[in-house]
CSV table of C-alpha atoms in Angstrom, one decimal:
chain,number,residue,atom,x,y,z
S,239,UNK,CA,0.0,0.0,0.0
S,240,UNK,CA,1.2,3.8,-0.9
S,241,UNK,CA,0.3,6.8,0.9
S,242,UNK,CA,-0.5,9.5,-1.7
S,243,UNK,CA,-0.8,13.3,-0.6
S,244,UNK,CA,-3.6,15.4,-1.6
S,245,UNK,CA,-2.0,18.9,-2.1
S,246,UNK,CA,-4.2,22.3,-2.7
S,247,UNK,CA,-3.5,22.6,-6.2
S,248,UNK,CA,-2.6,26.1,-8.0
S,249,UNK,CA,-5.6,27.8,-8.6
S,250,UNK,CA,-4.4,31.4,-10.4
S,251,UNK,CA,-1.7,33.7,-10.5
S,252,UNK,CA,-2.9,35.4,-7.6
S,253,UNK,CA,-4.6,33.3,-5.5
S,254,UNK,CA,-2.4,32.1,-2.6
S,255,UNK,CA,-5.0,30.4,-0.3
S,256,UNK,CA,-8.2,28.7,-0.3
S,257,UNK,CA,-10.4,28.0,2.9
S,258,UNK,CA,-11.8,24.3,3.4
S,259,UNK,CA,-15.6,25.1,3.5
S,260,UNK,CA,-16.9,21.5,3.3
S,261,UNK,CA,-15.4,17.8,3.5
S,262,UNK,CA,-17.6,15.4,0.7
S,263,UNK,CA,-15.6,12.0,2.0
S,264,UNK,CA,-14.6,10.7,5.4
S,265,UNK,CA,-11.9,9.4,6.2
S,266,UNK,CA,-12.4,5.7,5.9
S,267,UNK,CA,-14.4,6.5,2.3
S,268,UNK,CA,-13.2,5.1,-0.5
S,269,UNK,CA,-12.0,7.6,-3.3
S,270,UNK,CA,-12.0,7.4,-7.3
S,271,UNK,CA,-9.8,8.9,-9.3
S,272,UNK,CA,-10.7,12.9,-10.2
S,273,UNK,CA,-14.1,12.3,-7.5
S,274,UNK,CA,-14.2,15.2,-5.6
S,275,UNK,CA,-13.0,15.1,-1.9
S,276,UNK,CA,-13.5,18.4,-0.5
S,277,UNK,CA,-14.9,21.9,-1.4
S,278,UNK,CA,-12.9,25.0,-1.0
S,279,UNK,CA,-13.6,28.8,-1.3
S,280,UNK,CA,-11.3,31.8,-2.0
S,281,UNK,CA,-11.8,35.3,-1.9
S,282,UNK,CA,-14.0,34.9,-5.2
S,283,UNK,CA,-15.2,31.9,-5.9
S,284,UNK,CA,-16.3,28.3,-5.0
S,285,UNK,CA,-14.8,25.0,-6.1
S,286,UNK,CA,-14.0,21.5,-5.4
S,287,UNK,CA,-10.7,19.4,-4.8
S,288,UNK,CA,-10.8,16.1,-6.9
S,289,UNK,CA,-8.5,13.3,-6.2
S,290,UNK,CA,-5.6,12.6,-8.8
S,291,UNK,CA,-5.8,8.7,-7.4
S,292,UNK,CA,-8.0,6.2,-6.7
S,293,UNK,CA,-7.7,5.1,-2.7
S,294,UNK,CA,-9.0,5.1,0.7
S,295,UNK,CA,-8.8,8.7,2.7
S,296,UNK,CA,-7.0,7.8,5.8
S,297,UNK,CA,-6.5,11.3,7.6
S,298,UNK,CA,-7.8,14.6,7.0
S,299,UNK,CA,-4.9,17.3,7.6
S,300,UNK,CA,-7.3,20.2,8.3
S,301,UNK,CA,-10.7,20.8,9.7
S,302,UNK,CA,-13.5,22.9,7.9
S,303,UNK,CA,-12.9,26.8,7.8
S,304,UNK,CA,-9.5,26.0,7.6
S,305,UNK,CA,-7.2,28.2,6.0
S,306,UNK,CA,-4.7,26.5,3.7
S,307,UNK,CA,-2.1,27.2,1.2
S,308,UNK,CA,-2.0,26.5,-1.9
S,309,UNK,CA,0.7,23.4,-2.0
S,310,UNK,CA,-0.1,22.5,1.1
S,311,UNK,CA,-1.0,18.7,1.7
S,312,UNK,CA,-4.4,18.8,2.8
S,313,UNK,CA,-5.1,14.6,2.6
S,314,UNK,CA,-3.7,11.5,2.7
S,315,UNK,CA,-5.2,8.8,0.6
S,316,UNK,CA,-4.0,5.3,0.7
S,317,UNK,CA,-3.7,3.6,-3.1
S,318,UNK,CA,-2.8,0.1,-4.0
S,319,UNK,CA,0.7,-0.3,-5.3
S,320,UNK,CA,4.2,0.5,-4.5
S,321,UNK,CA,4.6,4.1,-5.0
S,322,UNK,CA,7.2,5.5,-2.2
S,323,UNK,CA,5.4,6.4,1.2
S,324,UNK,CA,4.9,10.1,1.2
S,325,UNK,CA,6.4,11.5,4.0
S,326,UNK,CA,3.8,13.3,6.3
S,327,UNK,CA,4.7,16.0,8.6
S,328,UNK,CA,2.7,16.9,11.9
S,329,UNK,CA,2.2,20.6,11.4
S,330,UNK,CA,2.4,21.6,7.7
S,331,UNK,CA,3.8,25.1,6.6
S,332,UNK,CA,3.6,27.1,3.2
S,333,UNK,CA,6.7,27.0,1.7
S,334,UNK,CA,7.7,30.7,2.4
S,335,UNK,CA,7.6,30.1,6.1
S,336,UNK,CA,9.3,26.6,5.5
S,337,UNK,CA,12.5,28.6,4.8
S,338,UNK,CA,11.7,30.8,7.5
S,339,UNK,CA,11.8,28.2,9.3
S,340,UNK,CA,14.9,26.5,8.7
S,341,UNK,CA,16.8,30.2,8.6
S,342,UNK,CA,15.5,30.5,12.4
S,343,UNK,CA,16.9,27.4,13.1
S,344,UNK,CA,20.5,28.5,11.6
S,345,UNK,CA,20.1,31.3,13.9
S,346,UNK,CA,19.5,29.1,16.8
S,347,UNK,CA,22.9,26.9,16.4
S,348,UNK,CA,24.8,30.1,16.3
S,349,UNK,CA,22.9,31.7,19.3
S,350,UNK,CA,25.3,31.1,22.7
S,351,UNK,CA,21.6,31.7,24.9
S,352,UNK,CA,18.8,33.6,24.5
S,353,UNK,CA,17.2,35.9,26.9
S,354,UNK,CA,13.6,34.2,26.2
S,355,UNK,CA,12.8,30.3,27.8
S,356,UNK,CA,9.6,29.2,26.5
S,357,UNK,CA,10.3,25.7,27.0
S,358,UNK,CA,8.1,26.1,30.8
S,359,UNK,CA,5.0,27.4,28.3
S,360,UNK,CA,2.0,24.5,27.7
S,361,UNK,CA,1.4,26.0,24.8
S,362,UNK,CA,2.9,25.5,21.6
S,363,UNK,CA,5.1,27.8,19.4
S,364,UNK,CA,6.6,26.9,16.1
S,365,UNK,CA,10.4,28.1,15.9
S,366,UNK,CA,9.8,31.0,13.3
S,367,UNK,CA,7.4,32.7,16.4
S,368,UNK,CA,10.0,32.2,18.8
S,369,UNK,CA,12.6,33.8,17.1
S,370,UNK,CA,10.7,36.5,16.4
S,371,UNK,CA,9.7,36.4,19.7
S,372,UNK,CA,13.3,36.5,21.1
S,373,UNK,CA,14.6,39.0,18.4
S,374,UNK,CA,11.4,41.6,19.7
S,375,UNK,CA,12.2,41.0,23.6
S,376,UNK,CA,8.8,39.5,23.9
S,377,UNK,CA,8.4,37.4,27.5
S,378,UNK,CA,6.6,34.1,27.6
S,379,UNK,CA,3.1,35.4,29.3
S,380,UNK,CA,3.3,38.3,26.3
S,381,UNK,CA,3.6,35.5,23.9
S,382,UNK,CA,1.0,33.1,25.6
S,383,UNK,CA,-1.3,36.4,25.9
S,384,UNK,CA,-1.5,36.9,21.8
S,385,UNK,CA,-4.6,35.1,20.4
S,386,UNK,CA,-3.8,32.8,17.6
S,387,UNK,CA,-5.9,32.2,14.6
S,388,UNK,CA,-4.1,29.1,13.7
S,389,UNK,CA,-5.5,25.8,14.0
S,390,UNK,CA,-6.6,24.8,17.6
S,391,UNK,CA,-5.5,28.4,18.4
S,392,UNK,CA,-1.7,28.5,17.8
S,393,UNK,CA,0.3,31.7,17.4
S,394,UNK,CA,1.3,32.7,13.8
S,395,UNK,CA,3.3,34.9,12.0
S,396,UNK,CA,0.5,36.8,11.0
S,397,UNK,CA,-1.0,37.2,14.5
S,398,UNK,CA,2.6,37.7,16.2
S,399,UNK,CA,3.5,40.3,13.6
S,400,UNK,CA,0.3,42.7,14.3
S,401,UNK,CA,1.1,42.3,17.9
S,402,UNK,CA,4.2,43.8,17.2
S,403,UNK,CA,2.5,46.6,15.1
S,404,UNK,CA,0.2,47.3,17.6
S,405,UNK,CA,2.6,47.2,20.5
S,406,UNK,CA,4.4,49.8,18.8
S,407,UNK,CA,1.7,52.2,17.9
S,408,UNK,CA,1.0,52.6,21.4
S,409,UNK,CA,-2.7,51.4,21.4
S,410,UNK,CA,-3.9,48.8,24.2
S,411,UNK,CA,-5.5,46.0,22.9
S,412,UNK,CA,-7.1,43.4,25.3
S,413,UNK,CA,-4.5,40.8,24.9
S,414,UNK,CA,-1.5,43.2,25.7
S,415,UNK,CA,0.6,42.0,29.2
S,416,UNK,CA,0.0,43.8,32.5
S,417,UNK,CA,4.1,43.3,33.7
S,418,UNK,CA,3.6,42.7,37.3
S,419,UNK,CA,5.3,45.8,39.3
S,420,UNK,CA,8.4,45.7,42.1
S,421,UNK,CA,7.4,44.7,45.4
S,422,UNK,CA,8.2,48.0,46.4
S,423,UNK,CA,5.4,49.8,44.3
S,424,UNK,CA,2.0,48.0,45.4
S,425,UNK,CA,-0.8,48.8,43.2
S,426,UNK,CA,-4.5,47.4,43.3
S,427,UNK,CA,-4.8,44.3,40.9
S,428,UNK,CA,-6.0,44.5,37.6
S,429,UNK,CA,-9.4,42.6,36.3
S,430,UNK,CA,-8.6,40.7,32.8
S,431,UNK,CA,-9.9,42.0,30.3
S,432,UNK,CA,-12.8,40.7,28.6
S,433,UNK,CA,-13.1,40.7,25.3
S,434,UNK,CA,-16.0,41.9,23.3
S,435,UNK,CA,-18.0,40.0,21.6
S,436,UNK,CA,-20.6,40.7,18.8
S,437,UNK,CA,-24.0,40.4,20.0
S,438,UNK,CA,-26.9,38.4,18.5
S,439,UNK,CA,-29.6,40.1,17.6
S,440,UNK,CA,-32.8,39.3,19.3
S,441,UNK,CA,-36.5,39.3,17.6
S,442,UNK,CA,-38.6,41.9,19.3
S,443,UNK,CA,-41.9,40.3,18.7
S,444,UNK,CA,-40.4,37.2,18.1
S,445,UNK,CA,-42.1,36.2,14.3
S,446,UNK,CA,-38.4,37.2,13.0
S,447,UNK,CA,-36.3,35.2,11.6
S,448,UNK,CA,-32.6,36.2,12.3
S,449,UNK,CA,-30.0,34.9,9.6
S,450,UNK,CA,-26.5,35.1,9.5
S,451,UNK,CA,-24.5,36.2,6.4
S,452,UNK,CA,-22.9,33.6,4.0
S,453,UNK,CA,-19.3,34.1,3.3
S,454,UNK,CA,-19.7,35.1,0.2
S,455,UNK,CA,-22.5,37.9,1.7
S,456,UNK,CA,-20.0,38.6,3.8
S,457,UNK,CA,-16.9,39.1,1.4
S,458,UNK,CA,-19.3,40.8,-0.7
S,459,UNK,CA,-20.3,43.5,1.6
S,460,UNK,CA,-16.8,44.7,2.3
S,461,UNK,CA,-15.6,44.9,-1.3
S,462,UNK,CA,-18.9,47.2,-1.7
S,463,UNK,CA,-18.5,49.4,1.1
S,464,UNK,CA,-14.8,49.2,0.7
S,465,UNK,CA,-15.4,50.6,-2.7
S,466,UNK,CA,-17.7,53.4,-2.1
S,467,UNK,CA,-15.1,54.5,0.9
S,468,UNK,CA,-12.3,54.1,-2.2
S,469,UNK,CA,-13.9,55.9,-5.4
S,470,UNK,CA,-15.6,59.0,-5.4
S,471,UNK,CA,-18.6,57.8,-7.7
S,472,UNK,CA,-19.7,59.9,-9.9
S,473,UNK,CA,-23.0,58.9,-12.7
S,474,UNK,CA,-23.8,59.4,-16.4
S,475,UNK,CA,-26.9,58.2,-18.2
S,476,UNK,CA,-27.8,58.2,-21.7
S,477,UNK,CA,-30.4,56.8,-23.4
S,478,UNK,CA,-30.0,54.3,-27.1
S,479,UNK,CA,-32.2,53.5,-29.5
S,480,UNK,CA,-31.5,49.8,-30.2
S,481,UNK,CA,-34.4,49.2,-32.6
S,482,UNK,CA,-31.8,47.5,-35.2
S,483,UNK,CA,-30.4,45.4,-32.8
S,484,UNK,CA,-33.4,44.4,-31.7
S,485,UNK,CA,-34.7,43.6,-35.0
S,486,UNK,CA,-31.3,42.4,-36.4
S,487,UNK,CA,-31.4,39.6,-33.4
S,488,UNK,CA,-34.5,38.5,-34.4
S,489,UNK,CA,-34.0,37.6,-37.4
S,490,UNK,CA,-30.4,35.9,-37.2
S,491,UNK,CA,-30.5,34.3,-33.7
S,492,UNK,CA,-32.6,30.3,-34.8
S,493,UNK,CA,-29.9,30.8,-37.7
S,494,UNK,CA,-27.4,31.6,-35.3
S,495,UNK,CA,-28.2,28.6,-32.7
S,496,UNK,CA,-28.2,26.0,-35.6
S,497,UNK,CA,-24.7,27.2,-36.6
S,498,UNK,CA,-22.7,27.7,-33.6
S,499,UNK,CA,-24.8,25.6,-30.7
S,500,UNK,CA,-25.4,28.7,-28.7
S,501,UNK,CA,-28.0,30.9,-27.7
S,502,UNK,CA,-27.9,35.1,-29.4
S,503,UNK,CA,-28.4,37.0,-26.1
S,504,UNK,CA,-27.8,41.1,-26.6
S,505,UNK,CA,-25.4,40.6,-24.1
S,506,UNK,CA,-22.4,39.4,-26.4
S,507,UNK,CA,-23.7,42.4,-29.0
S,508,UNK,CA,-23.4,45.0,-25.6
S,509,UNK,CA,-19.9,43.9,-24.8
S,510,UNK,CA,-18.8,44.1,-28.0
S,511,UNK,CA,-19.6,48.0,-28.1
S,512,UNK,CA,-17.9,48.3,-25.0
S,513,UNK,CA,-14.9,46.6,-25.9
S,514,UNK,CA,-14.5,48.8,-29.0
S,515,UNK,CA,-14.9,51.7,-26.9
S,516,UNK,CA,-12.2,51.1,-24.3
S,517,UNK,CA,-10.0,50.6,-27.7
S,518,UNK,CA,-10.9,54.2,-28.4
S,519,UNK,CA,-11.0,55.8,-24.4
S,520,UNK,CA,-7.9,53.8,-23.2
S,521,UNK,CA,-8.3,56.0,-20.2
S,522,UNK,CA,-11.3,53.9,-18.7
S,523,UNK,CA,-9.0,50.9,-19.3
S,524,UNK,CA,-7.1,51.5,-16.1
S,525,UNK,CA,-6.8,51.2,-12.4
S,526,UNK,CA,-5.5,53.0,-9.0
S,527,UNK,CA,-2.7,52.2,-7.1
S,528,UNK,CA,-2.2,54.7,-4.4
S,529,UNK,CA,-1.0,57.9,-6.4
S,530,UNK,CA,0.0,56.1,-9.4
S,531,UNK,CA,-2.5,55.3,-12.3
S,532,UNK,CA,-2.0,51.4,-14.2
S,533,UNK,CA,-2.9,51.8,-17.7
S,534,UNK,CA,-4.0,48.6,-19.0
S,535,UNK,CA,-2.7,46.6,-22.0
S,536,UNK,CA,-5.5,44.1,-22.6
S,537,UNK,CA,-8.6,44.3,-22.4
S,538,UNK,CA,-10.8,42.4,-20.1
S,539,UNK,CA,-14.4,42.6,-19.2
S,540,UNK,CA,-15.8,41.8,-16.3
S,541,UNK,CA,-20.0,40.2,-16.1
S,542,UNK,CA,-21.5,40.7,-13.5
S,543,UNK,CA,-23.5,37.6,-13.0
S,544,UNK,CA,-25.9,36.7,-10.0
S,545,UNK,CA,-26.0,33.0,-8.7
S,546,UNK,CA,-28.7,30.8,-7.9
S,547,UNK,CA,-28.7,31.9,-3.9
S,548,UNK,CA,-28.6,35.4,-4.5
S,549,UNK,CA,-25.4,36.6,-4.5
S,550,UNK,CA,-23.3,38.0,-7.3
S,551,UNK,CA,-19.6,37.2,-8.6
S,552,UNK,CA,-17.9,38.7,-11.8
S,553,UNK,CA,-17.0,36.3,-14.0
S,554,UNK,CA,-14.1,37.9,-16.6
S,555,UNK,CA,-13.9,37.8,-20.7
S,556,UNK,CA,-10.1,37.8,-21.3
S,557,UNK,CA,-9.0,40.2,-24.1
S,558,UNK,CA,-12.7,40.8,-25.6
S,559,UNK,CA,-11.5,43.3,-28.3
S,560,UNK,CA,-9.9,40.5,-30.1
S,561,UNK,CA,-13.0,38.4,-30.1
S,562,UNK,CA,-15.4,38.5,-32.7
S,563,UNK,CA,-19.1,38.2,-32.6
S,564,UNK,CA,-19.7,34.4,-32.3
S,565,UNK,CA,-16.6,34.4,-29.6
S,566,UNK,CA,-18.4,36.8,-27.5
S,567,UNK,CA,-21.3,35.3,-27.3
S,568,UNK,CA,-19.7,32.0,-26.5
S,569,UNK,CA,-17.2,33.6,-23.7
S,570,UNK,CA,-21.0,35.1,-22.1
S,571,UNK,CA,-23.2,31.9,-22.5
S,572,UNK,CA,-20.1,29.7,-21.2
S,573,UNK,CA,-19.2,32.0,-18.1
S,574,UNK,CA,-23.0,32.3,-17.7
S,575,UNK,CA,-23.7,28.8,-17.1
S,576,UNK,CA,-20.7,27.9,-15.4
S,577,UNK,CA,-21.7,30.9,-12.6
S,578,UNK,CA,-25.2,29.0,-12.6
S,579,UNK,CA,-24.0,25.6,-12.0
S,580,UNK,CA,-20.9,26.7,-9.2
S,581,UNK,CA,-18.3,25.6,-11.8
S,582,UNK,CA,-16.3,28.6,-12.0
S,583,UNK,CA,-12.5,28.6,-11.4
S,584,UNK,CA,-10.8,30.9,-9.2
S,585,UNK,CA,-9.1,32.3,-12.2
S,586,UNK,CA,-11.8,33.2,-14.2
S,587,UNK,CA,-12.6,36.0,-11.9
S,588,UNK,CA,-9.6,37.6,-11.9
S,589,UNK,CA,-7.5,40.2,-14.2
S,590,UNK,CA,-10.8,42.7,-15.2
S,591,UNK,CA,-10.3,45.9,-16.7
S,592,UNK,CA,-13.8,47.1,-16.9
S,593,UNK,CA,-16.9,45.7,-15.8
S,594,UNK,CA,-20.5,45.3,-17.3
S,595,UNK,CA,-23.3,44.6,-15.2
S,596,UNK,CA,-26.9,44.1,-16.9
S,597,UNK,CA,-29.5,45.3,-14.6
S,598,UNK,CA,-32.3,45.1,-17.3
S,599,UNK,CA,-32.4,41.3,-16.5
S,600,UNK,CA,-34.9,41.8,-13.7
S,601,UNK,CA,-36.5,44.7,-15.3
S,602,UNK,CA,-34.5,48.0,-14.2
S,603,UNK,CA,-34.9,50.9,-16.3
S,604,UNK,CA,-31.6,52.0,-15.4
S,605,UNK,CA,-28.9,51.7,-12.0
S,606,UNK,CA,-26.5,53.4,-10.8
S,607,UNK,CA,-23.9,50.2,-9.9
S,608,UNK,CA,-20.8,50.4,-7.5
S,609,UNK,CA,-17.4,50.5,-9.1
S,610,UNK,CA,-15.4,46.9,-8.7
S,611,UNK,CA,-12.0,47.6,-7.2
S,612,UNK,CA,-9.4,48.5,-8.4
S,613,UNK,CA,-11.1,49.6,-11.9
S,614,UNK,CA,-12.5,53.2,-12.6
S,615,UNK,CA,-15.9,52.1,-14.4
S,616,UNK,CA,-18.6,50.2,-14.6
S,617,UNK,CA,-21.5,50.4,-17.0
S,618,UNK,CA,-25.0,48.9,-16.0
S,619,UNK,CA,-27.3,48.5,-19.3
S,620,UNK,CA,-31.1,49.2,-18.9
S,621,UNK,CA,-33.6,47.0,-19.9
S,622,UNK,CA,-35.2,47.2,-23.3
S,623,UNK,CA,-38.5,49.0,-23.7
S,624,UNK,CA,-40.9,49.9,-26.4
S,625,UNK,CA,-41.2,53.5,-26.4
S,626,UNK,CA,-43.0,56.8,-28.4
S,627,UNK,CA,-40.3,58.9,-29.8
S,628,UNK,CA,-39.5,61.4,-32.2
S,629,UNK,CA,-38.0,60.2,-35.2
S,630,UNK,CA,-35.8,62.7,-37.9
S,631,UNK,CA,-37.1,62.1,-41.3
S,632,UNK,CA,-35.9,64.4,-44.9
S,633,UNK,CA,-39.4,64.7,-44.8
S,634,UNK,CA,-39.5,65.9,-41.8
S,635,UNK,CA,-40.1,64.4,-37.7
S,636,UNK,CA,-42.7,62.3,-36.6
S,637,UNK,CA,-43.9,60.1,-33.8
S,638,UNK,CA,-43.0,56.3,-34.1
S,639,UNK,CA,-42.4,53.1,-32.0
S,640,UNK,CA,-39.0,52.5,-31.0
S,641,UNK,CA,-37.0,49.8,-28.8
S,642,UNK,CA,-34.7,51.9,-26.6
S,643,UNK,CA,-32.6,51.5,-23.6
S,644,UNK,CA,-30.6,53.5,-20.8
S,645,UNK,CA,-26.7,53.4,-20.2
S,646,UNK,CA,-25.6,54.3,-16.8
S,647,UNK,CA,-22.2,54.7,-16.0
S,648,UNK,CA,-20.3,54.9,-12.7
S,649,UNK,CA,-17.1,56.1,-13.2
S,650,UNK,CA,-14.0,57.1,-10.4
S,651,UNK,CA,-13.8,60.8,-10.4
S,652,UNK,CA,-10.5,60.7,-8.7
S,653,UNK,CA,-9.0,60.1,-11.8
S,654,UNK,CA,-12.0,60.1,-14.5
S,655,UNK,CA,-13.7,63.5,-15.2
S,656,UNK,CA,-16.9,64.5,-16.4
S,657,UNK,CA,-15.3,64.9,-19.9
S,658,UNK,CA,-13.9,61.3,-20.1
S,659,UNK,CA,-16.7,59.2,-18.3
S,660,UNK,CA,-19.4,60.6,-20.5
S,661,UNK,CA,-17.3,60.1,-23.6
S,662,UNK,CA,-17.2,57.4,-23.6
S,663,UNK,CA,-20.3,56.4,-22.5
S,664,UNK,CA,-21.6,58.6,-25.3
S,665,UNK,CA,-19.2,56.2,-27.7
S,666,UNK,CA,-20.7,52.9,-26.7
S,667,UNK,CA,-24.0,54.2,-27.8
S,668,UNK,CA,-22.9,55.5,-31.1
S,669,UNK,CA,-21.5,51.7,-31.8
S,670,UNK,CA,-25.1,50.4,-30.7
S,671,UNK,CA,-27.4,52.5,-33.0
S,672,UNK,CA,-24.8,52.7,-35.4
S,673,UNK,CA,-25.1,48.8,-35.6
S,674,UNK,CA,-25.7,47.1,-39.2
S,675,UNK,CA,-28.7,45.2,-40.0
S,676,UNK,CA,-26.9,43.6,-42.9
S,677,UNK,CA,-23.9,42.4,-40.8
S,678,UNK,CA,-22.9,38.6,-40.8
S,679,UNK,CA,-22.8,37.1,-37.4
């Protein structure tokens, strides 16, 4: 028998750690090959862990709401077969702290003594925290006083790190050490601290129903406050006539679905206006770092999409400009469903330039939608209506029928003025009633 290890596998450029929201097998359960094991969330998204062997789980490494890093054996998984043993360490590290580690120890064989013991503590300290411990002058009941968000509460670099910060800031916090004074300079004794802790809300009449936040809800709600706090919003509106497309769409899209497989949504037609215009304002292709502005070489839109319970994620097309008609629309319909069905990859929300969100779907008129950090715009499209308008004839105007719709755009006037925002909002319409009836798809 071999003992295989179930790693946290890469899951994008910049995503470094994953949180274990749900074990699907037992240790003692049997295990196929790619079946999946567990279910992990980051920052963005929701996805599962499959198995790259067939086996029998034998130990789970972490518990749920875990936070793990990415390489990090999470697993073991006994196979048939006489693949080497994989060696299985008691208190797994990410590799950056790996090599802190084993640079703390170098430090340690050239040390004659330290000043700090913490060999009398119960509790346990890895030998990176105890260095930094030593290296900081911080005494064993300081050390044993900092609350650790590790697993089963140890101390980590992380948490002994801010204590640090804080310590030297000034600013009390409820773990920070009372030293106990000379003999010769009694003083009353000090109550512990309590800390506080967030109350429960309690139904007045009791017919509420109190419930807590999702993650996601949670995550969610930060980014969006976050952002407001961030960006100073500022909101343009104008209004399309989109009576071609409407028109144009109804004639091509059974044509269209017998052709490619996919369903013609105006969606794909929208983001292609979009993704010409950013060509032609590259100045809404950017983002904010600080005091310095990122100008963007591709060109990647973000769709807003909302999920089955609710809540919304932003799925991203990767450089849309270069993607013709039929490519858009299979980019939308494929990030659409796989938002729908929870099979999203945490790198298919990252890298956005510019995001489009389509509040039209559940009947909005128009929105006024909260920038998504670090970008400087976001452009909500209206939902379609049959309206009485004046139409410019040679032979002069009259009143006619028309499909029109309302662009709003939120745009960061920190570094986008009035000018640039509705420019190019102004742009994105031209390219929509400028659209050609006779076009090919």
């Amino acid at each position: 028998m071999a003992r295989f290890e179930l790693k946290l596998p890469k899951m994008g450029e910049s995503v470094a750690e994953a949180t274990i929201t749900n074990w699907l097998k037992e240790v003692g359960d049997k295990i196929e090959a790619d079946e999946a094991v567990l279910e992990i969330a980051t920052d963005k998204v929701d996805s599962e862990v499959p198995s790259e062997v067939s086996g029998i789980l034998v130990e789970q490494l972490f518990g749920k709401d875990d936070l793990v890093q990415v390489g990090q054996t999470i697993a073991i998984i006994e196979t048939e077969g006489d693949a080497p043993t994989a060696k299985v360490v008691e208190d797994i590290a990410a590799p950056a702290e790996v090599a802190a580690i084993e640079q703390t120890i170098e430090v340690a064989k050239d040390s004659v003594s330290s000043p700090q013991d913490f060999s009398g503590s119960d509790k346990f300290f890895s030998p990176l925290v105890k260095n930094i411990a030593k290296e900081e002058g911080i005494s064993v009941a300081e050390l044993e006083s900092i609350a650790g968000s590790g697993k089963d509460g140890r101390v980590t670099k992380e948490d002994i790190l801010k204590h640090i910060e804080t310590r030297k800031s000034g600013v009390a916090t409820p773990e920070a050490v009372v030293e106990t004074p000379k003999a010769a300079e009694p003083v009353a004794p000090v109550a512990p601290v309590q800390k506080s802790q967030q109350a429960v809300p309690v139904s007045v009449n009791g017919g509420d129903e109190i419930i807590e936040m999702d993650r996601m809800r949670k995550l969610i709600s930060g980014y969006m406050v976050a952002s407001v706090q961030t960006s100073a919003h500022v909101q343009s509106f104008i209004e399309v006539d989109v009576t071609n497309i409407v028109k144009w769409r109804e004639k091509v899209k059974t044509a269209f679905e017998k052709r490619e497989g996919e369903k013609l949504t105006f969606t794909p037609i929208m983001m292609e206006a979009v993704a010409k215009a950013l060509k032609d304002f590259p100045g809404m292709n950017i983002s904010v770092d600080g005091d310095y502005i990122i100008k963007k070489k591709n060109i990647n839109l973000g769709m807003a999409a909302a999920l089955p319970n609710g809540n919304l994620i932003v799925p991203v097309i990767k450089n849309a400009d270069q993607l013709n008609l039929v490519g858009m629309a299979k980019a939308v319909n494929d990030l659409g469903n796989r938002a729908k069905t929870g099979k999203l990859k945490p790198d298919d929300t990252q890298g956005g330039t510019y995001t489009v969100t389509n509040v039209g779907t559940f009947g909005s008129v128009f929105g006024t939608p909260i920038i998504n950090q670090p970008q400087v715009g976001i452009l909500a499209l209206g939902a379609i209506r049959k309206v009485p308008a004046v139409i410019e004839t040679p032979e002069g105007d009259f009143i006619g029928i028309r499909q029109k719709m309302f662009l709003s755009h939120s745009y960061d006037h920190r570094v986008v003025d009035g000018a640039l925002g509705g420019s190019f909002v102004k742009r994105v319409a031209e390219y929509l009633e400028a659209f050609d009836v006779n076009r090919d798809f």
